[in-house]
mmCIF file of C-alpha atoms in Angstrom:
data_model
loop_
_atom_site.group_PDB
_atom_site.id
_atom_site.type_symbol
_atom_site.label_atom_id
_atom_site.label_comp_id
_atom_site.label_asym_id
_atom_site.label_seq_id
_atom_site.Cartn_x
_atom_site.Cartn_y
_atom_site.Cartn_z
ATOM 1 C CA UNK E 12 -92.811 68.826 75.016
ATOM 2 C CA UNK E 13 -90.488 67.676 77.877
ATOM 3 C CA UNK E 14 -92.383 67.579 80.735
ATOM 4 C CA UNK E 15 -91.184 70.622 82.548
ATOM 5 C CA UNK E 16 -92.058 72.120 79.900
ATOM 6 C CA UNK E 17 -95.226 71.351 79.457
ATOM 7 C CA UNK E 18 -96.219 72.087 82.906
ATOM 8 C CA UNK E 19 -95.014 75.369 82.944
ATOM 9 C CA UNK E 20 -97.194 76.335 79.501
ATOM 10 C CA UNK E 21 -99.756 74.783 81.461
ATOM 11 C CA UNK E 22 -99.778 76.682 83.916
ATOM 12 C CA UNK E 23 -99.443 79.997 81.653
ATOM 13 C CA UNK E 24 -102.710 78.632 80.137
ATOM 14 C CA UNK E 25 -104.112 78.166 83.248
ATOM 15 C CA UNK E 26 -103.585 81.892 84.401
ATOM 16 C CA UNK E 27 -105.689 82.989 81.474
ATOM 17 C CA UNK E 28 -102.753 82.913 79.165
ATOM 18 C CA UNK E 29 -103.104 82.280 75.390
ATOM 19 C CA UNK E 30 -101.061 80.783 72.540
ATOM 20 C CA UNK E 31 -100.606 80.023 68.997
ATOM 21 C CA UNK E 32 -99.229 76.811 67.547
ATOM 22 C CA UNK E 33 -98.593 76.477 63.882
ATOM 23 C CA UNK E 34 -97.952 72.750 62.453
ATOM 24 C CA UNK E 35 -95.265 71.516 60.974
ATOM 25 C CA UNK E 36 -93.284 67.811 59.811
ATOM 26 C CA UNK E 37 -92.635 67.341 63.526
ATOM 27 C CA UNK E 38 -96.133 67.103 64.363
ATOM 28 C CA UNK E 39 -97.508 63.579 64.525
ATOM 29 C CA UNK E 40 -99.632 61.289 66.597
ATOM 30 C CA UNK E 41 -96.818 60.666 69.181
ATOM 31 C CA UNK E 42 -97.475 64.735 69.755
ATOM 32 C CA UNK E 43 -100.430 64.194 71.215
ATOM 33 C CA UNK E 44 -99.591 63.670 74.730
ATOM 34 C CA UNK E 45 -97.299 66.356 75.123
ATOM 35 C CA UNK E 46 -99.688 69.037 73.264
ATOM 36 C CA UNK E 47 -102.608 67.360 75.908
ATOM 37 C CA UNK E 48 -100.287 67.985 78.865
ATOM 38 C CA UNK E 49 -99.519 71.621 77.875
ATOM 39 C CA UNK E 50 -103.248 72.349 77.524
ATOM 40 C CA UNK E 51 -101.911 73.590 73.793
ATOM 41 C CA UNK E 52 -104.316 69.943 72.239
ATOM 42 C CA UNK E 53 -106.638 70.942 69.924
ATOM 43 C CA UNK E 54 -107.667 67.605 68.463
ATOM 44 C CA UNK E 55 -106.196 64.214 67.572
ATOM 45 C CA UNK E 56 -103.002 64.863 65.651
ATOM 46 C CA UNK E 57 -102.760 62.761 62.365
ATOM 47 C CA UNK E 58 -98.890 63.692 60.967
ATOM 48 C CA UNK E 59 -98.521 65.589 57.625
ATOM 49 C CA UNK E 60 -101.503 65.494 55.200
ATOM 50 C CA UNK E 61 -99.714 66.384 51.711
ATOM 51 C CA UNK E 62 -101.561 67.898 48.590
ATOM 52 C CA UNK E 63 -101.503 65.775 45.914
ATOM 53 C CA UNK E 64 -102.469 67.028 42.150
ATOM 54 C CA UNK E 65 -102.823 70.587 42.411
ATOM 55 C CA UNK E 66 -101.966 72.478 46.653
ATOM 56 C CA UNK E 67 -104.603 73.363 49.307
ATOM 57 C CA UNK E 68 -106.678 76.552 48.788
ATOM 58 C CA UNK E 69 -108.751 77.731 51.778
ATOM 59 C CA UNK E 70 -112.054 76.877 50.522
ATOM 60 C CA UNK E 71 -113.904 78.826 53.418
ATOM 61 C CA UNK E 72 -113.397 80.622 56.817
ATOM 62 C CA UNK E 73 -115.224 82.462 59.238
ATOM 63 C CA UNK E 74 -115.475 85.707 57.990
ATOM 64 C CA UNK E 75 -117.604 86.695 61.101
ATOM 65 C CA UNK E 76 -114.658 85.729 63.458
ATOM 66 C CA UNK E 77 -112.544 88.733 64.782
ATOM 67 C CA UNK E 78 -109.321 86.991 63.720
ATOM 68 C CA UNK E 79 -110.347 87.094 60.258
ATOM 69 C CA UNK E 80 -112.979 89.583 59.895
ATOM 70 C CA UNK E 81 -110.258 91.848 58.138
ATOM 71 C CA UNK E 82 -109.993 89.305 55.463
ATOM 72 C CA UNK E 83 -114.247 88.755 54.891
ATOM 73 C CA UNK E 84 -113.577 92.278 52.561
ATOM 74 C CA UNK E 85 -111.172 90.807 49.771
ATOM 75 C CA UNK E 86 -109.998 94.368 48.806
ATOM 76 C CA UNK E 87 -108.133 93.615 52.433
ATOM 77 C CA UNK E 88 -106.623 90.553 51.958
ATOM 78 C CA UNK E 89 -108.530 87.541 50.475
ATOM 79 C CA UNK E 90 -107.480 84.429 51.905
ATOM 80 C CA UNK E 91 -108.606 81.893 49.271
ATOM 81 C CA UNK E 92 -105.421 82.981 47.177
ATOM 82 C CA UNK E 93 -102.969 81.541 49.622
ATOM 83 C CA UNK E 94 -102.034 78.004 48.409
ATOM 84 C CA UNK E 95 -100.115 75.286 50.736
ATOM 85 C CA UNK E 96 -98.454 72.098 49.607
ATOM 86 C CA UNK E 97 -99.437 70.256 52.784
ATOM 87 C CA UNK E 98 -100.584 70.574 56.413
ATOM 88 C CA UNK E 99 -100.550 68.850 59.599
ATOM 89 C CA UNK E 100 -103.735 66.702 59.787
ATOM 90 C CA UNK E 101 -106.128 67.459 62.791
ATOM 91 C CA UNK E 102 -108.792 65.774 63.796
ATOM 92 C CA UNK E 103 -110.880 69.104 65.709
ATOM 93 C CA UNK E 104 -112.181 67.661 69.574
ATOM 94 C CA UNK E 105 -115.845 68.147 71.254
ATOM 95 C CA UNK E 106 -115.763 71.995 71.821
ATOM 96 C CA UNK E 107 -112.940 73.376 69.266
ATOM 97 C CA UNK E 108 -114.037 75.952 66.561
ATOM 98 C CA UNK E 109 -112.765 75.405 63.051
ATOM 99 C CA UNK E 110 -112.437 78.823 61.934
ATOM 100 C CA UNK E 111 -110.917 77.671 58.243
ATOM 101 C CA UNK E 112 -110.987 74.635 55.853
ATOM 102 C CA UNK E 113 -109.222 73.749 52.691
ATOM 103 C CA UNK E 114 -111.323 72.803 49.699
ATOM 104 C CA UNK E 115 -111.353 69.088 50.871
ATOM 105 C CA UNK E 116 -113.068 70.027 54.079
ATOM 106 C CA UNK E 117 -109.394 69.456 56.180
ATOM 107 C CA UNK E 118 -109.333 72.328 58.835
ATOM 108 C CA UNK E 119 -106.217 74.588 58.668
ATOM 109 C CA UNK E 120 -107.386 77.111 61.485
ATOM 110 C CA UNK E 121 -109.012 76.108 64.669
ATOM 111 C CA UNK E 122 -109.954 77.781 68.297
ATOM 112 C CA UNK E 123 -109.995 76.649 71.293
ATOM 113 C CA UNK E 124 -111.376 78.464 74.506
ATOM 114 C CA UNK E 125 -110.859 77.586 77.604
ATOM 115 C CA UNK E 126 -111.988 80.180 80.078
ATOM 116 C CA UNK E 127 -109.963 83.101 79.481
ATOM 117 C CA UNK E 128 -107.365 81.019 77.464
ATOM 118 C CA UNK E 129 -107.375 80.512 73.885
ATOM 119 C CA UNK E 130 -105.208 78.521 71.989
ATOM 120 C CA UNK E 131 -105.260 79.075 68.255
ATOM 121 C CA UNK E 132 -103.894 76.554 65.486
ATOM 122 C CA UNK E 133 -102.744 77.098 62.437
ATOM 123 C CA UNK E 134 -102.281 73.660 60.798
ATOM 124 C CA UNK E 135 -99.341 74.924 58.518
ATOM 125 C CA UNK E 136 -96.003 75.695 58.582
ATOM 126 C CA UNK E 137 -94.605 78.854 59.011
ATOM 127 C CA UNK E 138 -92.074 77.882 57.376
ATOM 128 C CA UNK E 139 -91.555 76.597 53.683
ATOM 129 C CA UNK E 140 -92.410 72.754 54.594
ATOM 130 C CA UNK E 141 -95.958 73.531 53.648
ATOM 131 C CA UNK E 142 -95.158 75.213 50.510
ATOM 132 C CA UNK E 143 -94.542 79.440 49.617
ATOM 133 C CA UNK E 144 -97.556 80.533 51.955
ATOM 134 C CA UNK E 145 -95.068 82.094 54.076
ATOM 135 C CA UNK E 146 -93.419 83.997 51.220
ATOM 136 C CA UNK E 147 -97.415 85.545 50.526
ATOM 137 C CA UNK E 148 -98.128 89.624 50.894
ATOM 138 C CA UNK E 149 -101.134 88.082 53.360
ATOM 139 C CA UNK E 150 -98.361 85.740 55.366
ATOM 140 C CA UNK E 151 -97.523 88.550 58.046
ATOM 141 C CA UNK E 152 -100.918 90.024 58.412
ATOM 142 C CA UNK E 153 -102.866 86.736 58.849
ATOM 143 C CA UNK E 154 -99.930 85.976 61.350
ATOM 144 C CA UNK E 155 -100.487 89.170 62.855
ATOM 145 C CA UNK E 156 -104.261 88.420 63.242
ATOM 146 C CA UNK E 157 -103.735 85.000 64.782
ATOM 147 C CA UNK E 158 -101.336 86.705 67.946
ATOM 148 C CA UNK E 159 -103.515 89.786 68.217
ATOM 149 C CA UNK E 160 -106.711 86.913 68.436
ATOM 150 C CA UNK E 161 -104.605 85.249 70.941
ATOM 151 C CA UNK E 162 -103.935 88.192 72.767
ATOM 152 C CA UNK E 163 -107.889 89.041 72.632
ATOM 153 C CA UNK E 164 -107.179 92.588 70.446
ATOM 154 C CA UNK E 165 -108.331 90.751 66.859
ATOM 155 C CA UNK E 166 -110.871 92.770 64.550
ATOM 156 C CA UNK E 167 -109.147 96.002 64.900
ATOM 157 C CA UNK E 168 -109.546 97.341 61.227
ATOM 158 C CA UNK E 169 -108.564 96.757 57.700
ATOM 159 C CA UNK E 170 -104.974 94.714 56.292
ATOM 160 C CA UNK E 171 -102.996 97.477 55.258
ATOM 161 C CA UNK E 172 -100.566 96.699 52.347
ATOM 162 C CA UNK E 173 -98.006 99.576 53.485
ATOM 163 C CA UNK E 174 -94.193 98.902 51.768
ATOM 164 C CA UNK E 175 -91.710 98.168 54.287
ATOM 165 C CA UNK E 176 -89.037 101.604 54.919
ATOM 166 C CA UNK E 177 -85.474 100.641 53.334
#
């Protein structure tokens, strides 16, 4: 973040604002300062952690959580079928809720509240660079989830698989 930046999503944090980051190739330990000095820092960045052998599942997440209680039912969406060729690596600080890890423990969704801010991190790509996740049925609602979380309206009923008009 340029530092005008910054400031300025600092100071939408500080007003009780809330965001969501999502990682990506451009993510890396020189990130860190500028994700501190937005308030938008949910841990030590690490740079791209890539699957090797076979991609990341999500092994487990917090069902429990209103951002992903719609998923704990998997007739509405069941999360462990999304698979992700790589992530950015975090290292979760003193305070900041992991809400999902892949099978080898790496977090790919984490919390952070801060009065009545909350930042919310999802540690892949929305875009291809972390494999066809995006191109999933469960891409837009989990998506959907993370900004209504963010926006503190999260656990409002079921996924709905409804077929998009024309």
């Amino acid at each position: 973040f340029p530092g005008g930046d910054a400031a300025k999503v600092r100071a939408f944090l500080d007003r009780g604002g809330s965001a969501v980051v999502f990682g990506g190739g451009n993510l890396g330990p020189g990130s860190t300062a500028g994700y501190a000095a937005a308030g938008l820092l949910v841990g030590n960045i690490g740079g791209t952690h890539a699957a090797r052998d076979v991609p990341f599942r999500i092994a487990e997440f917090a069902g429990d959580h209103p951002v992903l209680a719609p998923f704990a039912d998997p007739q509405h969406g069941d999360l462990h079928r999304l698979s992700f060729s790589g992530c950015t690596r975090v290292a979760p600080a003193d305070g900041v809720q992991v809400l999902a890890r892949f099978r080898d423990g790496a977090p790919v969704l984490l919390e952070r509240l801060s009065g009545p801010s909350r930042v919310l991190w999802c540690a892949a790509s929305v875009g291809r660079e972390h494999g066809e996740w995006s191109r999933s049925r469960l891409f837009l609602p989990l998506v959907h989830q993370l900004v209504r979380g963010a926006a503190g309206l999260a656990g409002a009923g079921p996924v709905r698989d409804l077929p998009a008009g024309g």
